[in-house]
Amino acid sequence: MILAAVVAAWFVIAGVAKLLPTQAAGRRAVTVDPTWLLVARRVRGVLEVLGGLAVAAGGAVTVLDLRIPFPGLAIGLALSALAGWTVAEGFRSPIRPVRLGLAILGFALAVFFAGFRD
């Protein structure tokens, strides 16, 4: 249950962060990301928020001991794929070590969560 709560919070927060507009940094900073990449990032953010909410719902089902089937493995694998995409995006130039480390941590959480499902 604690793992589900941590994974749910992680992916809801990470998804909301992807939905926020990116800020250009520096005096001469220019956003050079193509439009399709920005759209893909926002779609991924929406999917991460929905996945986090699904994990939270699954945790509630477990705590309440309801007999509702919950596809925890499928949701865990989907979140792993989304987190893997974030890790791959973290290797783009310029590489930001903190962002890459957080992406790897999110991937590890999703894989760990999927490993404990059915």
PDB file of C-alpha atoms in Angstrom:
ATOM      1  CA  MET A   1       0.000   0.000   0.000  1.00  0.00           C
ATOM      2  CA  ILE A   2       2.820   2.395   0.807  1.00  0.00           C
ATOM      3  CA  LEU A   3       4.460   1.582  -2.516  1.00  0.00           C
ATOM      4  CA  ALA A   4       1.207   2.325  -4.343  1.00  0.00           C
ATOM      5  CA  ALA A   5       0.879   5.657  -2.546  1.00  0.00           C
ATOM      6  CA  VAL A   6       4.459   6.643  -3.406  1.00  0.00           C
ATOM      7  CA  VAL A   7       4.084   5.591  -7.056  1.00  0.00           C
ATOM      8  CA  ALA A   8       0.732   7.382  -7.353  1.00  0.00           C
ATOM      9  CA  ALA A   9       2.107  10.607  -5.883  1.00  0.00           C
ATOM     10  CA  TRP A  10       5.262  10.405  -8.003  1.00  0.00           C
ATOM     11  CA  PHE A  11       3.448  10.024 -11.302  1.00  0.00           C
ATOM     12  CA  VAL A  12       0.730  12.580 -10.557  1.00  0.00           C
ATOM     13  CA  ILE A  13       3.377  15.169  -9.656  1.00  0.00           C
ATOM     14  CA  ALA A  14       5.600  14.228 -12.613  1.00  0.00           C
ATOM     15  CA  GLY A  15       2.638  14.358 -14.980  1.00  0.00           C
ATOM     16  CA  VAL A  16       1.530  17.767 -13.754  1.00  0.00           C
ATOM     17  CA  ALA A  17       5.112  19.016 -14.146  1.00  0.00           C
ATOM     18  CA  LYS A  18       5.048  17.926 -17.803  1.00  0.00           C
ATOM     19  CA  LEU A  19       1.788  19.779 -18.352  1.00  0.00           C
ATOM     20  CA  LEU A  20       3.161  23.096 -17.128  1.00  0.00           C
ATOM     21  CA  PRO A  21       4.637  25.398 -19.766  1.00  0.00           C
ATOM     22  CA  THR A  22       8.410  25.241 -20.015  1.00  0.00           C
ATOM     23  CA  GLN A  23      10.308  28.342 -19.017  1.00  0.00           C
ATOM     24  CA  ALA A  24      13.174  29.567 -21.123  1.00  0.00           C
ATOM     25  CA  ALA A  25      16.232  30.187 -18.985  1.00  0.00           C
ATOM     26  CA  GLY A  26      18.916  32.751 -19.509  1.00  0.00           C
ATOM     27  CA  ARG A  27      19.096  36.003 -21.367  1.00  0.00           C
ATOM     28  CA  ARG A  28      19.265  34.567 -24.875  1.00  0.00           C
ATOM     29  CA  ALA A  29      17.340  31.370 -24.289  1.00  0.00           C
ATOM     30  CA  VAL A  30      15.153  30.276 -27.155  1.00  0.00           C
ATOM     31  CA  THR A  31      12.832  27.307 -27.049  1.00  0.00           C
ATOM     32  CA  VAL A  32      14.036  25.021 -29.825  1.00  0.00           C
ATOM     33  CA  ASP A  33      11.859  21.987 -29.167  1.00  0.00           C
ATOM     34  CA  PRO A  34       9.690  21.105 -32.145  1.00  0.00           C
ATOM     35  CA  THR A  35       5.936  21.309 -31.705  1.00  0.00           C
ATOM     36  CA  TRP A  36       5.439  17.552 -31.993  1.00  0.00           C
ATOM     37  CA  LEU A  37       7.833  17.040 -29.070  1.00  0.00           C
ATOM     38  CA  LEU A  38       5.939  19.512 -26.895  1.00  0.00           C
ATOM     39  CA  VAL A  39       2.628  17.833 -27.764  1.00  0.00           C
ATOM     40  CA  ALA A  40       4.078  14.379 -27.040  1.00  0.00           C
ATOM     41  CA  ARG A  41       5.399  15.605 -23.680  1.00  0.00           C
ATOM     42  CA  ARG A  42       1.984  16.991 -22.714  1.00  0.00           C
ATOM     43  CA  VAL A  43       0.205  13.799 -23.787  1.00  0.00           C
ATOM     44  CA  ARG A  44       2.700  11.804 -21.748  1.00  0.00           C
ATOM     45  CA  GLY A  45       1.975  14.089 -18.789  1.00  0.00           C
ATOM     46  CA  VAL A  46      -1.761  13.461 -19.058  1.00  0.00           C
ATOM     47  CA  LEU A  47      -1.165   9.702 -19.261  1.00  0.00           C
ATOM     48  CA  GLU A  48       1.123   9.826 -16.214  1.00  0.00           C
ATOM     49  CA  VAL A  49      -1.491  11.719 -14.184  1.00  0.00           C
ATOM     50  CA  LEU A  50      -4.161   9.196 -15.192  1.00  0.00           C
ATOM     51  CA  GLY A  51      -1.822   6.306 -14.378  1.00  0.00           C
ATOM     52  CA  GLY A  52      -1.021   7.783 -10.980  1.00  0.00           C
ATOM     53  CA  LEU A  53      -4.711   8.184 -10.231  1.00  0.00           C
ATOM     54  CA  ALA A  54      -5.312   4.579 -11.327  1.00  0.00           C
ATOM     55  CA  VAL A  55      -2.589   3.369  -8.971  1.00  0.00           C
ATOM     56  CA  ALA A  56      -4.173   5.377  -6.154  1.00  0.00           C
ATOM     57  CA  ALA A  57      -7.552   3.813  -6.942  1.00  0.00           C
ATOM     58  CA  GLY A  58      -5.952   0.369  -6.912  1.00  0.00           C
ATOM     59  CA  GLY A  59      -4.415   1.114  -3.540  1.00  0.00           C
ATOM     60  CA  ALA A  60      -7.823   2.140  -2.223  1.00  0.00           C
ATOM     61  CA  VAL A  61      -9.335  -1.085  -3.573  1.00  0.00           C
ATOM     62  CA  THR A  62      -6.640  -3.052  -1.765  1.00  0.00           C
ATOM     63  CA  VAL A  63      -7.052  -1.186   1.534  1.00  0.00           C
ATOM     64  CA  LEU A  64     -10.827  -1.534   1.475  1.00  0.00           C
ATOM     65  CA  ASP A  65     -10.451  -5.227   0.534  1.00  0.00           C
ATOM     66  CA  LEU A  66     -12.970  -4.933  -2.282  1.00  0.00           C
ATOM     67  CA  ARG A  67     -13.411  -7.756  -4.773  1.00  0.00           C
ATOM     68  CA  ILE A  68     -12.909  -5.506  -7.785  1.00  0.00           C
ATOM     69  CA  PRO A  69     -10.410  -6.776 -10.356  1.00  0.00           C
ATOM     70  CA  PHE A  70      -7.521  -4.342 -10.702  1.00  0.00           C
ATOM     71  CA  PRO A  71      -5.082  -4.602 -13.640  1.00  0.00           C
ATOM     72  CA  GLY A  72      -2.084  -3.591 -11.536  1.00  0.00           C
ATOM     73  CA  LEU A  73       0.498  -5.296 -13.734  1.00  0.00           C
ATOM     74  CA  ALA A  74      -0.765  -3.620 -16.905  1.00  0.00           C
ATOM     75  CA  ILE A  75      -0.813  -0.204 -15.247  1.00  0.00           C
ATOM     76  CA  GLY A  76       2.665  -0.779 -13.814  1.00  0.00           C
ATOM     77  CA  LEU A  77       4.019  -1.753 -17.229  1.00  0.00           C
ATOM     78  CA  ALA A  78       2.366   1.265 -18.868  1.00  0.00           C
ATOM     79  CA  LEU A  79       3.886   3.589 -16.268  1.00  0.00           C
ATOM     80  CA  SER A  80       7.251   1.873 -16.799  1.00  0.00           C
ATOM     81  CA  ALA A  81       7.026   2.567 -20.523  1.00  0.00           C
ATOM     82  CA  LEU A  82       6.156   6.227 -19.909  1.00  0.00           C
ATOM     83  CA  ALA A  83       8.993   6.566 -17.406  1.00  0.00           C
ATOM     84  CA  GLY A  84      11.380   4.862 -19.837  1.00  0.00           C
ATOM     85  CA  TRP A  85      10.424   7.436 -22.460  1.00  0.00           C
ATOM     86  CA  THR A  86      11.256  10.169 -19.947  1.00  0.00           C
ATOM     87  CA  VAL A  87      14.653   8.553 -19.320  1.00  0.00           C
ATOM     88  CA  ALA A  88      15.348   8.391 -23.061  1.00  0.00           C
ATOM     89  CA  GLU A  89      14.367  12.044 -23.380  1.00  0.00           C
ATOM     90  CA  GLY A  90      16.771  12.857 -20.530  1.00  0.00           C
ATOM     91  CA  PHE A  91      19.710  11.817 -22.695  1.00  0.00           C
ATOM     92  CA  ARG A  92      19.012  14.615 -25.182  1.00  0.00           C
ATOM     93  CA  SER A  93      21.524  17.416 -25.353  1.00  0.00           C
ATOM     94  CA  PRO A  94      22.090  19.222 -23.038  1.00  0.00           C
ATOM     95  CA  ILE A  95      22.104  16.432 -20.495  1.00  0.00           C
ATOM     96  CA  ARG A  96      20.859  17.602 -17.107  1.00  0.00           C
ATOM     97  CA  PRO A  97      22.049  15.143 -14.452  1.00  0.00           C
ATOM     98  CA  VAL A  98      19.336  15.910 -11.881  1.00  0.00           C
ATOM     99  CA  ARG A  99      16.521  15.567 -14.409  1.00  0.00           C
ATOM    100  CA  LEU A 100      18.057  12.326 -15.693  1.00  0.00           C
ATOM    101  CA  GLY A 101      18.449  10.974 -12.148  1.00  0.00           C
ATOM    102  CA  LEU A 102      14.823  11.743 -11.320  1.00  0.00           C
ATOM    103  CA  ALA A 103      13.694  10.080 -14.546  1.00  0.00           C
ATOM    104  CA  ILE A 104      15.671   6.941 -13.682  1.00  0.00           C
ATOM    105  CA  LEU A 105      14.191   6.962 -10.164  1.00  0.00           C
ATOM    106  CA  GLY A 106      10.671   7.203 -11.617  1.00  0.00           C
ATOM    107  CA  PHE A 107      11.417   4.298 -13.955  1.00  0.00           C
ATOM    108  CA  ALA A 108      12.727   2.206 -11.045  1.00  0.00           C
ATOM    109  CA  LEU A 109       9.599   2.968  -9.002  1.00  0.00           C
ATOM    110  CA  ALA A 110       7.301   1.952 -11.851  1.00  0.00           C
ATOM    111  CA  VAL A 111       9.206  -1.289 -12.492  1.00  0.00           C
ATOM    112  CA  PHE A 112       9.256  -2.066  -8.771  1.00  0.00           C
ATOM    113  CA  PHE A 113       5.499  -1.447  -8.576  1.00  0.00           C
ATOM    114  CA  ALA A 114       4.853  -3.675 -11.610  1.00  0.00           C
ATOM    115  CA  GLY A 115       6.968  -6.424 -10.041  1.00  0.00           C
ATOM    116  CA  PHE A 116       4.669  -6.643  -7.032  1.00  0.00           C
ATOM    117  CA  ARG A 117       1.467  -6.896  -9.017  1.00  0.00           C
ATOM    118  CA  ASP A 118      -0.172 -10.236  -9.848  1.00  0.00           C
TER     119      ASP A 118
END
